[in-house]
Structures are given as C-alpha cells and as structure tokens.
CSV table of C-alpha atoms and ligand atoms in Angstrom, one decimal:
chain,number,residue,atom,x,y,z
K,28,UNK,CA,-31.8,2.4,-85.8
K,29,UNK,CA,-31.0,-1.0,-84.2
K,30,UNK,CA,-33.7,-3.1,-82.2
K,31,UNK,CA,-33.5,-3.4,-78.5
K,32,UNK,CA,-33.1,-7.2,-78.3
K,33,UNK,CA,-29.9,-6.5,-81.0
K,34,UNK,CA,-28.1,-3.7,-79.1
K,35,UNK,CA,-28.7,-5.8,-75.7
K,36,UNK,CA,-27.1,-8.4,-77.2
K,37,UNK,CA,-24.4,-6.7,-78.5
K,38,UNK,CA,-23.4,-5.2,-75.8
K,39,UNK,CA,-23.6,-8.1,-72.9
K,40,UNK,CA,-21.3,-10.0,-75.6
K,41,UNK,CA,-18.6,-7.7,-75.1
K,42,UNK,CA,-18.6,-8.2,-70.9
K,43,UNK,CA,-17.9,-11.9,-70.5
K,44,UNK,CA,-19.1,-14.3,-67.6
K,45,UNK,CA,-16.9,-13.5,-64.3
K,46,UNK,CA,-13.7,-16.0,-64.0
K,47,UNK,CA,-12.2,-14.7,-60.8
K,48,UNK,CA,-13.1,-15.2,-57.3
K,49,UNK,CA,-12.7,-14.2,-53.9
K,50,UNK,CA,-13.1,-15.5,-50.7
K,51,UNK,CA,-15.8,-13.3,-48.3
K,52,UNK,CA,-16.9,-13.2,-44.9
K,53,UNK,CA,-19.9,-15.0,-44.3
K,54,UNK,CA,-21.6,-11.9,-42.8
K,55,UNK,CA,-20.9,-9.9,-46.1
K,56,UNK,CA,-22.1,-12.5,-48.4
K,57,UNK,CA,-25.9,-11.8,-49.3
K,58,UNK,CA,-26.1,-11.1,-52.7
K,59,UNK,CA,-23.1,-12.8,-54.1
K,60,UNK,CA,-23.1,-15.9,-56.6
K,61,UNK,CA,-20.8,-19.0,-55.6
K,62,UNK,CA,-18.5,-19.5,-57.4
K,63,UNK,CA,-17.5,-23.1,-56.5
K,64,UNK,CA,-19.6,-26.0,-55.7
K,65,UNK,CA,-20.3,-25.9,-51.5
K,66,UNK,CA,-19.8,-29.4,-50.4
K,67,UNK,CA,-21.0,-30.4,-46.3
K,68,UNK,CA,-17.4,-30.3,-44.1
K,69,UNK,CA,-19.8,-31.9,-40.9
K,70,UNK,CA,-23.7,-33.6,-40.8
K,71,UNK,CA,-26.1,-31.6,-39.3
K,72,UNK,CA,-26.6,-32.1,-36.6
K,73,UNK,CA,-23.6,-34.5,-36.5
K,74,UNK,CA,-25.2,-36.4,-33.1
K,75,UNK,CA,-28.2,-37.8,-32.4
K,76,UNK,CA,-30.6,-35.9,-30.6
K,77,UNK,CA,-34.3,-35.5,-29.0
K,78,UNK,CA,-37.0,-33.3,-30.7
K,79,UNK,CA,-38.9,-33.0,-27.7
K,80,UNK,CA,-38.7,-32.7,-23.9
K,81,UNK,CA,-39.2,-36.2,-22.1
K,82,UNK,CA,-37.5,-39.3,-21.4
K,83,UNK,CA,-35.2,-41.5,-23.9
K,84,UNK,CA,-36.2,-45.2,-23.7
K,85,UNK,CA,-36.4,-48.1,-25.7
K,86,UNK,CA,-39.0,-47.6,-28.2
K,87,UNK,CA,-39.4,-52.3,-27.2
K,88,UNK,CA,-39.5,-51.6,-23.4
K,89,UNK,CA,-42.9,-48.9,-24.2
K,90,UNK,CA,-45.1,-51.6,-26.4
K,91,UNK,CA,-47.4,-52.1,-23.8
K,92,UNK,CA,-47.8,-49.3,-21.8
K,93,UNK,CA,-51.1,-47.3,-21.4
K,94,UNK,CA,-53.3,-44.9,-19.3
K,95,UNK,CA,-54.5,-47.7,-17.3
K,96,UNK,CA,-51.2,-50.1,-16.9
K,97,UNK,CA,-48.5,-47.7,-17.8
K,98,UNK,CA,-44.8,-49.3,-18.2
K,99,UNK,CA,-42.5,-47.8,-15.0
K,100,UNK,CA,-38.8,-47.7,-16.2
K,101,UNK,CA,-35.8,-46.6,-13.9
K,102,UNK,CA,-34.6,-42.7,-14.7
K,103,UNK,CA,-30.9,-42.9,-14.9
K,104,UNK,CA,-30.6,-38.9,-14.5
K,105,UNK,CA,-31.0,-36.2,-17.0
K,106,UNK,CA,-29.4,-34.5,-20.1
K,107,UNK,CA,-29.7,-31.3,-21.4
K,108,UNK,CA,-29.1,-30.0,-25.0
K,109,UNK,CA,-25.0,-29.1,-24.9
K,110,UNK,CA,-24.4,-31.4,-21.7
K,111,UNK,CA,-21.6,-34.6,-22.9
K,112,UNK,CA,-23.2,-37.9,-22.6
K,113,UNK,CA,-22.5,-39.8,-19.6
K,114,UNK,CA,-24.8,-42.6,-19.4
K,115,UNK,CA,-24.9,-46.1,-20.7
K,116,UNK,CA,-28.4,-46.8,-22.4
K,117,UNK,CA,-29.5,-50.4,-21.0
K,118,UNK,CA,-33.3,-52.0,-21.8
K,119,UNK,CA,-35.7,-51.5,-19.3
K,120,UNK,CA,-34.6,-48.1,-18.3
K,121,UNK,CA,-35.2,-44.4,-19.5
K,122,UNK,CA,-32.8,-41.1,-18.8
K,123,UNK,CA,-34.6,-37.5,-19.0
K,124,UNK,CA,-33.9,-35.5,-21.5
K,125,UNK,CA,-34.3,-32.2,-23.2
K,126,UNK,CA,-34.8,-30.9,-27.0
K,127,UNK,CA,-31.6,-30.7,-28.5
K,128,UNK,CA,-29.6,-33.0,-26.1
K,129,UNK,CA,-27.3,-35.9,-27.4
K,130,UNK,CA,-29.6,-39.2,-27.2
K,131,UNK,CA,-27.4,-41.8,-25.2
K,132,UNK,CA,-26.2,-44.6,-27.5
K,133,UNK,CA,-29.2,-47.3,-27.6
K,134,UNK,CA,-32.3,-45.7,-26.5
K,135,UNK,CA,-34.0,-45.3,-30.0
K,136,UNK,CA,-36.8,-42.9,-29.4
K,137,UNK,CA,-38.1,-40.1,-26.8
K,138,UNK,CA,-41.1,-40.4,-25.0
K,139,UNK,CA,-42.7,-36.6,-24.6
K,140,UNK,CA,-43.5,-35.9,-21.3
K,141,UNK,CA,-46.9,-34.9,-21.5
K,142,UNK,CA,-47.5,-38.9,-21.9
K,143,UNK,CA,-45.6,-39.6,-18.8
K,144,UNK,CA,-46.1,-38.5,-14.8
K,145,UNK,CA,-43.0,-36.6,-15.3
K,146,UNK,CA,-41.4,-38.8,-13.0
K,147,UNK,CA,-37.6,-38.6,-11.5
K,148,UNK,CA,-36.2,-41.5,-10.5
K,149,UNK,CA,-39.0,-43.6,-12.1
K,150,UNK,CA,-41.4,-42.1,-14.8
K,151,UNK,CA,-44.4,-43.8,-15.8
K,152,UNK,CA,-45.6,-43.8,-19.5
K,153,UNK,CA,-48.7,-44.1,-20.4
K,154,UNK,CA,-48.5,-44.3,-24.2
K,155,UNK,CA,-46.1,-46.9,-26.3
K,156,UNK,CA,-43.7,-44.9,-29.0
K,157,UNK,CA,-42.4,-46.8,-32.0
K,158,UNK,CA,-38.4,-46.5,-32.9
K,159,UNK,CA,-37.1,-43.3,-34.2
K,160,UNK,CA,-40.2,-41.3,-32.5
K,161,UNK,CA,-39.3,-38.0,-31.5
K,162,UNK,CA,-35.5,-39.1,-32.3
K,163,UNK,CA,-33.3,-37.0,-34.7
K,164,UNK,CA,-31.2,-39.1,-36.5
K,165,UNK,CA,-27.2,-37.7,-37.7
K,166,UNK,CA,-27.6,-35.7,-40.8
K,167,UNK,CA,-31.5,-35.4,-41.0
K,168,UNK,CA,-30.7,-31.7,-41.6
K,169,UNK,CA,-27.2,-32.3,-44.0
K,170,UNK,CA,-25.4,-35.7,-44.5
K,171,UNK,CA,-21.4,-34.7,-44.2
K,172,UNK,CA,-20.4,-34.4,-48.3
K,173,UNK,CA,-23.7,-33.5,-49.5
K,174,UNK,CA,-23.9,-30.7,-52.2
K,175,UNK,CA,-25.5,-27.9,-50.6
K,176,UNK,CA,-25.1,-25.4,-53.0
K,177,UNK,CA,-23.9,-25.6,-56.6
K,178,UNK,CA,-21.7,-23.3,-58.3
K,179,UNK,CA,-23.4,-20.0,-59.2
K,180,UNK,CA,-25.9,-19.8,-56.8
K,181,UNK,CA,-27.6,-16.6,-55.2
K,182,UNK,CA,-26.9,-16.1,-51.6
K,183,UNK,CA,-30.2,-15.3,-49.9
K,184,UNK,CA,-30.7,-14.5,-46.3
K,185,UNK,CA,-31.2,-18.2,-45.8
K,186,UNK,CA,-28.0,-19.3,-47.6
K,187,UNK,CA,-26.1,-17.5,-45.1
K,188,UNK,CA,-27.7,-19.2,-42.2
K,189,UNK,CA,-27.5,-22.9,-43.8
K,190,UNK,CA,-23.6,-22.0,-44.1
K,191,UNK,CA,-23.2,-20.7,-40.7
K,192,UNK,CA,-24.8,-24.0,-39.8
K,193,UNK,CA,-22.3,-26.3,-41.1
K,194,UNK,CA,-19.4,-23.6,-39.9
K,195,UNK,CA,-18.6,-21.7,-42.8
K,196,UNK,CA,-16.7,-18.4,-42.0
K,197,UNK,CA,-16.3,-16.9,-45.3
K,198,UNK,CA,-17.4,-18.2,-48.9
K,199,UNK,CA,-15.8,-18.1,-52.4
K,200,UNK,CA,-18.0,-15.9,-54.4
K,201,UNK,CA,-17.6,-14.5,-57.9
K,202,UNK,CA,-15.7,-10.9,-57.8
K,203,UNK,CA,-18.4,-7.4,-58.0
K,204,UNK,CA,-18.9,-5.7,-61.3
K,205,UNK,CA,-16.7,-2.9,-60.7
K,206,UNK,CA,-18.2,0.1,-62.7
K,207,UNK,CA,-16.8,3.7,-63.3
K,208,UNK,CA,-20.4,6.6,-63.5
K,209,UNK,CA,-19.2,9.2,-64.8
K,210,UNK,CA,-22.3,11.8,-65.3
K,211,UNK,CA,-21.6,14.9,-68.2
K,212,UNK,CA,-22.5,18.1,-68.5
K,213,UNK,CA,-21.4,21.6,-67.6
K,214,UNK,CA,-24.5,21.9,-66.1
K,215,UNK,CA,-23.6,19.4,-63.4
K,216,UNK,CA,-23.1,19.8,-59.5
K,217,UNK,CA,-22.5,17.9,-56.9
K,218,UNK,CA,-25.0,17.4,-54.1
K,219,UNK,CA,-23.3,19.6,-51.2
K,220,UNK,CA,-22.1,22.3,-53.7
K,221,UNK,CA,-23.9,25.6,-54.5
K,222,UNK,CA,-25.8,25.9,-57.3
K,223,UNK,CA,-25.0,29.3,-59.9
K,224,UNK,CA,-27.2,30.5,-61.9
K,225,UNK,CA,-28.4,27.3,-64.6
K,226,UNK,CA,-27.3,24.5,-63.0
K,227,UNK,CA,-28.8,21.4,-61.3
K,228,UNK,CA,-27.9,18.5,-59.5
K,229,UNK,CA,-26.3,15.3,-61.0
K,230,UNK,CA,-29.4,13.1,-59.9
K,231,UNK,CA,-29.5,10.2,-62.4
K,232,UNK,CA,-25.8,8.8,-61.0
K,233,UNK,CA,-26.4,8.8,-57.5
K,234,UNK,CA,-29.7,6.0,-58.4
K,235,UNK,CA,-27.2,3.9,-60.3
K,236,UNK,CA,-25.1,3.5,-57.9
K,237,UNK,CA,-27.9,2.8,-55.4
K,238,UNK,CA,-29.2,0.2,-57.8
K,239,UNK,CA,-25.2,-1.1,-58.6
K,240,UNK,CA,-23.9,-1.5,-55.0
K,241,UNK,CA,-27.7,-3.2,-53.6
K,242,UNK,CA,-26.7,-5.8,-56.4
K,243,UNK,CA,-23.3,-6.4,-55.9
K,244,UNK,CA,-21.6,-4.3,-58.0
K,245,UNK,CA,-18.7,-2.1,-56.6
K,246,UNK,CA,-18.9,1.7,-57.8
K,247,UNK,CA,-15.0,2.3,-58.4
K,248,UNK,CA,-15.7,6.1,-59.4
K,249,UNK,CA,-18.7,8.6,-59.4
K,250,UNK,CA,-17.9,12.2,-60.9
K,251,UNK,CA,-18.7,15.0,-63.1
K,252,UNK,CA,-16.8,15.5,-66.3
K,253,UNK,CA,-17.6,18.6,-68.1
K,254,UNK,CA,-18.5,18.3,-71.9
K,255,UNK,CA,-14.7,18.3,-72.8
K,256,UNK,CA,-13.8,15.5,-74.7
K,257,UNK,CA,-10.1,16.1,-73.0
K,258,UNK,CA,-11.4,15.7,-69.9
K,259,UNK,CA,-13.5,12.7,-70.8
K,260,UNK,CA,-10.5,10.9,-72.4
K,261,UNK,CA,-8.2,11.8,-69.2
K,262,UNK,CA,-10.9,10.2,-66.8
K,263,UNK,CA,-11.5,6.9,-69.1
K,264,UNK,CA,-7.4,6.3,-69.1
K,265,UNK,CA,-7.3,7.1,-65.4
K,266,UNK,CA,-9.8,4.5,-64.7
K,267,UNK,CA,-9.9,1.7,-67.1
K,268,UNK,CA,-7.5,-0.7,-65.4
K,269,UNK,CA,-10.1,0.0,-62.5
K,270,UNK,CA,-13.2,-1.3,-63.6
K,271,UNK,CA,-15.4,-3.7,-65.9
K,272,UNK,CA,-17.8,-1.7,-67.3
K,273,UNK,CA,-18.0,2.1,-67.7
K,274,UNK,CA,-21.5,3.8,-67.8
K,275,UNK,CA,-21.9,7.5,-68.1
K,276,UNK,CA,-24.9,9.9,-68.8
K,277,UNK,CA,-25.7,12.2,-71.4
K,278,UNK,CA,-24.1,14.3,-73.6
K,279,UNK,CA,-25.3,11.0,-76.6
K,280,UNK,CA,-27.7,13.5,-78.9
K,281,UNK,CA,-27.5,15.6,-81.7
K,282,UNK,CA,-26.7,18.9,-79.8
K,283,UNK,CA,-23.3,20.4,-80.3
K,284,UNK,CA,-22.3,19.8,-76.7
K,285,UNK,CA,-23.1,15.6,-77.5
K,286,UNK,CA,-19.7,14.3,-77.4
K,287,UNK,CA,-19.5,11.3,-76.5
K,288,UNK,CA,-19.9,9.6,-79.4
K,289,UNK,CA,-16.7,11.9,-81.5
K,290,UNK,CA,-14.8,11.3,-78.0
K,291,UNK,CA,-15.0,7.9,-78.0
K,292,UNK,CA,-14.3,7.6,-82.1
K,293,UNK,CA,-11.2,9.9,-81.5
K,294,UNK,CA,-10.1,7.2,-78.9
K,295,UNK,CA,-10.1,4.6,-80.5
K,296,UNK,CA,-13.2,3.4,-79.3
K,297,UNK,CA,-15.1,1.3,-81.4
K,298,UNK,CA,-18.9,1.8,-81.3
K,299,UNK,CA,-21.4,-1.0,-81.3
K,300,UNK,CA,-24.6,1.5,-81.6
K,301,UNK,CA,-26.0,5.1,-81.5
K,302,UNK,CA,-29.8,5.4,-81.1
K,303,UNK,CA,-31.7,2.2,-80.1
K,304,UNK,CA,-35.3,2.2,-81.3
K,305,UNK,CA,-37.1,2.9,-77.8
K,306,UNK,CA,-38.5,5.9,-75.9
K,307,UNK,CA,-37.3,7.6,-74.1
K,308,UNK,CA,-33.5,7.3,-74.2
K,309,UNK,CA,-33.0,6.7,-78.0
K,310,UNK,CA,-30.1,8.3,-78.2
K,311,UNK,CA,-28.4,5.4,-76.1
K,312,UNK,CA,-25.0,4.9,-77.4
K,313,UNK,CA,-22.5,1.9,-76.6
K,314,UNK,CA,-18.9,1.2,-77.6
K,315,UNK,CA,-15.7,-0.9,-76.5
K,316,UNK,CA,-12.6,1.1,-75.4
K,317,UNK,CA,-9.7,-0.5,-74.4
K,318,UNK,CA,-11.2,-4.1,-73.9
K,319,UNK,CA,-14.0,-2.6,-71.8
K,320,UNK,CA,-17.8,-2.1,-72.8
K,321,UNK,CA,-18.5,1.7,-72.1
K,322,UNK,CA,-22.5,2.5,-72.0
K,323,UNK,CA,-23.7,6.3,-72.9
K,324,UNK,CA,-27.3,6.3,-71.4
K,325,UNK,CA,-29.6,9.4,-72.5
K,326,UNK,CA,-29.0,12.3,-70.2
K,327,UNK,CA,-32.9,13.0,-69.6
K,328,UNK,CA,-32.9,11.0,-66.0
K,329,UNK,CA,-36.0,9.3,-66.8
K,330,UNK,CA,-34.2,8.1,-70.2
K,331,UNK,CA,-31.5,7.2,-68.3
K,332,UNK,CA,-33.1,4.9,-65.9
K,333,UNK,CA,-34.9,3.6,-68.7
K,334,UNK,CA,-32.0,2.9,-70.6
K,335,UNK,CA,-30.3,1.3,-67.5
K,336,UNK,CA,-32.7,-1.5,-66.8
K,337,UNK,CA,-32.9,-2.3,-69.7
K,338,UNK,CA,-29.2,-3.0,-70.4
K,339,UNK,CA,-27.7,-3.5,-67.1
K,340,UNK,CA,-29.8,-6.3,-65.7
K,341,UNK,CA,-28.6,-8.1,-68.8
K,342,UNK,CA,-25.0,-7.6,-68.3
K,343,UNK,CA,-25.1,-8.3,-64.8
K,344,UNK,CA,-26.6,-11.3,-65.2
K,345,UNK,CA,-24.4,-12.5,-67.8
K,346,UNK,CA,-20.9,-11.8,-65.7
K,347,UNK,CA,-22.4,-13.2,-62.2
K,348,UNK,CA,-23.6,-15.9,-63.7
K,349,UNK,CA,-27.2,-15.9,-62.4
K,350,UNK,CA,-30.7,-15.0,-63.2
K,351,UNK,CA,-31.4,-13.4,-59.9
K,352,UNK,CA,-30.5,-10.3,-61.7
K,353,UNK,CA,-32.5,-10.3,-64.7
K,354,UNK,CA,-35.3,-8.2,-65.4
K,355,UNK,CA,-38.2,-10.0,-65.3
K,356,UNK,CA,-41.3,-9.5,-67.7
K,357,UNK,CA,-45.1,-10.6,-66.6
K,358,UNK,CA,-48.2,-10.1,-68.1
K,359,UNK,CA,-50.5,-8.1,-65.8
K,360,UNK,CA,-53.6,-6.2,-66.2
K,361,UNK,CA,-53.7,-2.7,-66.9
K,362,UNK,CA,-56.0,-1.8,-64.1
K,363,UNK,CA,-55.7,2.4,-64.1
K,364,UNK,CA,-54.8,4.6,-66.1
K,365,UNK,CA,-53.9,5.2,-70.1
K,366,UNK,CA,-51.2,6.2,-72.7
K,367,UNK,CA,-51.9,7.5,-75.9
K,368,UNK,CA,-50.1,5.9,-78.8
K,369,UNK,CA,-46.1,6.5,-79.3
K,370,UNK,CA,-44.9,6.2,-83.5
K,371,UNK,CA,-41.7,4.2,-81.1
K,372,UNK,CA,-41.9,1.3,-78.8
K,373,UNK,CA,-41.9,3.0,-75.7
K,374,UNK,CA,-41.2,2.3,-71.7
K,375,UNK,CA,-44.1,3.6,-69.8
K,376,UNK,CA,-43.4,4.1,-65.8
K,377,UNK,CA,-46.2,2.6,-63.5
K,378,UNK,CA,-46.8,0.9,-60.3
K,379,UNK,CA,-47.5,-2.9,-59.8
K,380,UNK,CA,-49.7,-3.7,-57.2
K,381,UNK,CA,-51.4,-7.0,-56.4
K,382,UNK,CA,-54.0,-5.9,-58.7
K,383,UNK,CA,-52.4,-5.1,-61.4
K,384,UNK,CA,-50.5,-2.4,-62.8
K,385,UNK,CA,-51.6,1.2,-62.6
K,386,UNK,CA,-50.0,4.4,-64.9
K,387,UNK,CA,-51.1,7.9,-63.3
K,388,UNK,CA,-52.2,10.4,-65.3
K,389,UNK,CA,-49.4,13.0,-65.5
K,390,UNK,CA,-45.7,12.5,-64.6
K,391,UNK,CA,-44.3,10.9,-67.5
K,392,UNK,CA,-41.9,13.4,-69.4
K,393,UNK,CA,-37.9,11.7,-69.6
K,394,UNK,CA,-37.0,14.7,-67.2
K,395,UNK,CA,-39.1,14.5,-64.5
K,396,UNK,CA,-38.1,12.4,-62.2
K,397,UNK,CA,-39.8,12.5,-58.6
K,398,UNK,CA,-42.7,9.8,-59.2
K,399,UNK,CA,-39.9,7.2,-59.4
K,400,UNK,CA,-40.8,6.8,-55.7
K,401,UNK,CA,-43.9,5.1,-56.3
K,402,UNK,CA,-43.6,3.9,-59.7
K,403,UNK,CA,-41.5,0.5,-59.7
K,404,UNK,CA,-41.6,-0.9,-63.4
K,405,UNK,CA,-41.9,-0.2,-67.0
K,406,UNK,CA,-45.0,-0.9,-69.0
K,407,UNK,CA,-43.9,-2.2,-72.8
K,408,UNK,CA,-45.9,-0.1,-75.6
K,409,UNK,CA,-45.7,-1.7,-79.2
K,410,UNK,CA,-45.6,1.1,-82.1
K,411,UNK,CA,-48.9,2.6,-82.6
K,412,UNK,CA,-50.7,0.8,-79.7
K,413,UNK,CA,-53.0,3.1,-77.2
K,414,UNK,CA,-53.1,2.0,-73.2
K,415,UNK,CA,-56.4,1.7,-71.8
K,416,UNK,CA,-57.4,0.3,-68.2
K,417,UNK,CA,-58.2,-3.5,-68.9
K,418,UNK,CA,-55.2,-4.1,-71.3
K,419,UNK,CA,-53.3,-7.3,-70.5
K,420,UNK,CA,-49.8,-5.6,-70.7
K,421,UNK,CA,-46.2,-6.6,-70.3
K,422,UNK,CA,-44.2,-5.4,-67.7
K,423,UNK,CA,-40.6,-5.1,-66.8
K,424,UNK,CA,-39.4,-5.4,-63.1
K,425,UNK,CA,-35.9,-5.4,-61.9
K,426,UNK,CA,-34.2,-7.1,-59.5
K,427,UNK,CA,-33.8,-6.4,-55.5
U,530,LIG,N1,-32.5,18.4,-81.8
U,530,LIG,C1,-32.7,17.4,-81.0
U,530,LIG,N2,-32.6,17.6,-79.7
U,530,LIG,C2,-32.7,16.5,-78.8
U,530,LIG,C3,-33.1,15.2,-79.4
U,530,LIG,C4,-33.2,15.1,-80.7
U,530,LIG,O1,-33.5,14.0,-81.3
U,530,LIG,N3,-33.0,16.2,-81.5
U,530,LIG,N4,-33.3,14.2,-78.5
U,530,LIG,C5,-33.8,14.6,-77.2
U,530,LIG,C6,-33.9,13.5,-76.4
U,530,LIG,S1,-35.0,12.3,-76.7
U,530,LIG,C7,-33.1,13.3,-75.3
U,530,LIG,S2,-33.3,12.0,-74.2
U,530,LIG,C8,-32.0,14.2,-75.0
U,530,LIG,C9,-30.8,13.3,-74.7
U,530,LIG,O2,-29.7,14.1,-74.8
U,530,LIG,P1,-28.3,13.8,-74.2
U,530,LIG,O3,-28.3,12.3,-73.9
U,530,LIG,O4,-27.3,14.2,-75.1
U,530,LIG,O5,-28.4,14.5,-72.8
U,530,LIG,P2,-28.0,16.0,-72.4
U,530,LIG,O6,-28.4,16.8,-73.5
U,530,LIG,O7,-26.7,16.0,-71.9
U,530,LIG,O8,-29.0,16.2,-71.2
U,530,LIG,C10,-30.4,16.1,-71.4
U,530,LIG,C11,-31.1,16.7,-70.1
U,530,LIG,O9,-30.8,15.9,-69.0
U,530,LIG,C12,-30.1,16.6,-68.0
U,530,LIG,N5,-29.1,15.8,-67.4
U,530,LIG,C13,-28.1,15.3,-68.0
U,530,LIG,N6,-27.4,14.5,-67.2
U,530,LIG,C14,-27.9,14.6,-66.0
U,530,LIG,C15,-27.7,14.0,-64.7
U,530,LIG,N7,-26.6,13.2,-64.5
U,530,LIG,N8,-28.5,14.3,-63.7
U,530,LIG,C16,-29.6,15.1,-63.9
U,530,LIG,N9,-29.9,15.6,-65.0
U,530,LIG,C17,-29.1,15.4,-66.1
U,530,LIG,C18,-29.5,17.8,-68.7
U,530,LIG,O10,-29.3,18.9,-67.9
U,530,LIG,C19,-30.6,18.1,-69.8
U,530,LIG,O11,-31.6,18.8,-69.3
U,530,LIG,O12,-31.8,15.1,-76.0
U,530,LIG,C20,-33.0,15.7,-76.5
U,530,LIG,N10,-32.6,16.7,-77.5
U,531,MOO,O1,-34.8,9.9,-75.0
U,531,MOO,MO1,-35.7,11.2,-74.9
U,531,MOO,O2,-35.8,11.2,-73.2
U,531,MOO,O3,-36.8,10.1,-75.7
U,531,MOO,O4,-37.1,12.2,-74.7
C-alpha cells in the first residue's frame, strides 16, 4: 500500500501549473491568482491634496504664529475635495480647504482649523506648521509604475479595492480548475427525486462542489453514473475535452459492484495507485485517462471528504500557482476528547477552537456524515498512537 506523501505526489505531478489566462471583471475577481505582474497605470492620488479640513498656507508665512500673536493671512476663497483649482498660491496668504481637495500649487502644508478662528476672508492661526504638515503628496498611496501585485497572487477582498483604486476594470487571472464529479452507485438519487425502497441521496458530491466553486474551480458536470462500466466510460469520453481533473466517488473497494478500477484499466487508463495507507478512505484509487488525472475517492462520505482534502488542496495549489490553497497543518492542543488507537494512520474529525482542538465522543464512523457542521479539520493519528485530552496534535485545515 503506498504512503500518503507518495500518492499525493503522484498524482499533483500529473496536473501541471495553469498556463492560460483570462481576463475578469474586477467585481468577479476574489479568489483568483494573477496571472501577470500588475504594474500602477496612475499615482494615487495623482494630485496633491489636504488630509484635514483648514486653510492651505505657506508652511514659512506660519513660523511665528501663536495663541497670543497669531499670524493673520488673507483667505483667497475655498476648495473642496473634487472642485478644479482656481487659485494662484502667493506667500502671505492662505485659501480654505477641505480633506481631499487639490492643494493649489505652492502652499506646502494645511493648517487644521481647530488651530485657527475659522476665519473667511482673513483666518487667524495660532499654531506654526512645518512643510508637508497635513499635505498629501502625489503617489503617497501608489507611485505610477510601481509593482502592486506580482504574478500569482491571491485576490483578497482588499486586492479588489487597491485595483479599483488605480481604475482597473477587469484583471488577468489564471483560468478555474474545471472538474467533472461524477458520484457511482445504483443506490444514488438526486436531491428532488423520490427515494424507492434502498436508496439514498448522493450527499458527498454536492460538498465538493461547494468546496470546488468557493475556491475557484468551475464544476463542468455533477451526475450519477450507475455501476456500469459502459456508462462510466460513455460519461469520461463525453467530458474529457471539458475538464482538468475528474473526481468521482465510490465504487474503489473490493465489492463486486467496485468498478472503477477494471473500468479505468479497460480504458486505457493507466493507474497511479489503489489503496493509500490512511483511514478512512483507503481504498482511494487514482489514474490518468486520456492526459487527464482522474481521482476515485472512497464512497463512505466521511472517506470521501477525507480523501478530498487531502489530495485536492494539493492539486489546486499546484495548477493556481498559490499557497492560499494549501492545507495547512498546526500543532494544537488536544483539549477534549480521545481516540483509541488505529493499526493505520488515521484522519480524526474535530473542531478547532481558540483553545485548542476538541474530538466529541461519538460521530466518527466514514458514513455518518451530519457532525461535519461543527467539525472543521482533521486530527493526524500515527499507527498505534491513543488520543488523550492534553496531547499536542497535528491538525489539518483547509482553505476558505
Ligand atoms: N470486504 C470489504 N468490504 C469493504 C472494505 C474492505 O476492505 N473489504 N472496505 C470498506 C471501506 S473502508 C470503505 S470506505 C468502503 C469503500 O467502498 P467504495 O469506495 O467502493 O464505496 P461504495 O461501496 O460505492 O460505497 C460505500 C458507502 O457509501 C455510500 N455512498 C457512495 N457514494 C455516495 C455518495 N455520493 N453520497 C452518499 N453516499 C454514498 C454507499 O451507498 C455505501 O453505503 O468499502 C467498505 N467495504
Ligand atoms: O475507507 Mo473506509 O471509510 O476506511 O471505512
């Protein structure tokens, strides 16, 4: 049976980093990864302008002024933030202005208004200001040219905003992940269809997706496929042009309705492992087919998800280029709970808190499913080691 570490390895070799890009409105962009270098197009802000509310003036004509012999200057009118400049700066007098507003060529810092008698045609000051107070130079935000975000970079909330302010409309981001779920078993239905007698909803596809598309992937097809290896073939040609990276769920064990594996050998797939040494989900399988890395995860849904993070995240970050998508691991206290020792290494669900990380008592069989709400992360068991509360353990978190 192959290692973890090996079969991830394996496998994110055979999806290689993104090369094409595409050009996205800036509204849509969150999540993505640049894929070209984001140089300044204007400085920001690309005038000079006042950080506060009060009165322009030579920062020379203020040197003396105070609360007993304040300086008196001559108010040439006021300027608000958006108004054009209309006045010619000239020593010895001052021109009212707002935050924001275009400093008139000359003046060379703003006096704030609580330090003056908030005068109108003459203001008195009662404080001297040095150059450059209160004055926004061009560019203190940006400098026109400046790198502001280098190739392969995550777009955060904050991104968008620093584009918007230098007029970006849409950016050049690396294409999605298009991935094909295809969930087997004749016991499968579709949310919205009636259940017959033996049959259950397909769950486990419907939190990949969730997971694929809040990351930036695109789900080109989610469906059924009976345990036909006809059918299976038929949907695999029908989408492989389609997508990057197929991902489908059960049908991977030893049962005589697990045939994946055969279906894929038939096809001319070649497979790059069948049973990873983890629990749950060791009957994981993986192949290539037709250029294109094809992941079997464990049917069980718990397996399955465990079995997800613990590929995908890898892939993902490999073909957008970033480790925004990585699953992270952290040592944390064990601060509730237990887990009696496994013969395998083994993926424990629990909840992080800012404690620490907690495992509840009951809930952890690979089909049950519901806890998933409140559990967030997988606690790492070695072979043969027992949880108890107080353990420094390693966790693994995925990515928002
Ligand atoms: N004789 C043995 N039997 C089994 C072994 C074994 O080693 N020897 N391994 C068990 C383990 S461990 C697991 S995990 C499962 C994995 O089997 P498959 O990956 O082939 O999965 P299925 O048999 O197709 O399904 C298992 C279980 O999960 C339900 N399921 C499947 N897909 C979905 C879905 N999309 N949504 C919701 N539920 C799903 C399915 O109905 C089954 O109940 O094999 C054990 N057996
Ligand atoms: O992979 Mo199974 O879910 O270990 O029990």
């Amino acid at each position: 049976m192959i290692a973890l570490e090996q079969a991830v390895a394996l496998l994110t070799k055979q999806l290689p980093p993104q090369t094409q890009s595409e050009l996205v409105p800036l509204s849509d962009a969150v999540g993505r990864i640049t894929a070209c270098t984001l140089k300044a197009p204007l400085a920001v802000p690309n005038f000079a302008r006042s950080a506060m509310d009060g009165y322009a003036v030579y920062a020379v004509d203020t040197a003396t002024a105070s609360r007993e012999q304040p300086v008196t200057l001559t108010v040439l009118g006021t300027i608000f933030a958006g108004d054009a400049l209309n006045f010619e700066a000239q020593v010895g007098t001052a021109v009212r202005i707002m935050t924001g507003a275009a400093v008139p060529v000359g003046y060379d810092a703003v006096v704030k208004q609580e330090t003056t008698d908030y005068g109108q045609d003459q203001v008195k000051l009662y404080r001297p200001v040095k150059p450059g107070k209160n004055y926004v130079p061009v560019g203190e935000d940006v400098t026109h040219g400046q790198t502001i975000m280098a190739q392969d970079t995550y777009l955060n909330s904050d991104s968008i905003g620093i584009l918007a302010s230098l007029g970006f409309t849409t950016v050049p981001v690396w294409r999605r992940l298009r991935v094909g779920l295809i969930a087997t078993g004749n016991e499968l239905v579709r949310p919205g269809q009636p259940l017959a007698a033996n049959q259950i909803y397909n769950s486990t596809t419907y939190s990949l997706a969730a997971y694929i598309e809040r990351t930036g992937g695109q789900i080109v097809v989610q469906t059924i496929c009976r345990d036909d290896s006809a059918a299976l073939t038929a949907l695999l040609t029908k989408y492989s042009e389609q997508v990057d990276l197929f991902i489908t769920t059960g049908g991977v064990s030893v049962g005589e309705k697990d045939f994946i594996p055969a279906t894929l050998a038939a096809a001319g797939g070649q497979e790059l492992f069948h049973f990873v040494n983890l629990k749950p989900g060791t009957p994981l399988y993986a192949a290539v087919w037709q250029q294109r890395p094809l992941l079997a995860l464990s049917g069980n849904p718990f397996a399955a998800m465990v079995n997800f993070h613990l590929f995908y995240w890898a892939l993902l970050t490999r073909f957008q280029r970033n480790d925004h998508f990585q699953l992270k691991q952290q040592r944390v206290r064990l601060v509730a709970g237990e887990m009696p020792a496994s013969t395998m290494r083994r993926f424990v669900r629990a909840e992080r808190t800012d404690n620490g990380v907690i495992i509840a008592p009951i809930g952890h069989f690979s089909a049950v499913l519901h806890n998933m709400v409140t559990n967030n992360c997988l606690v790492e068991q070695a072979p043969g080691q027992k949880l108890v509360a107080g353990d420094q353990v390693t966790i693994y978190v995925w990515p928002n």
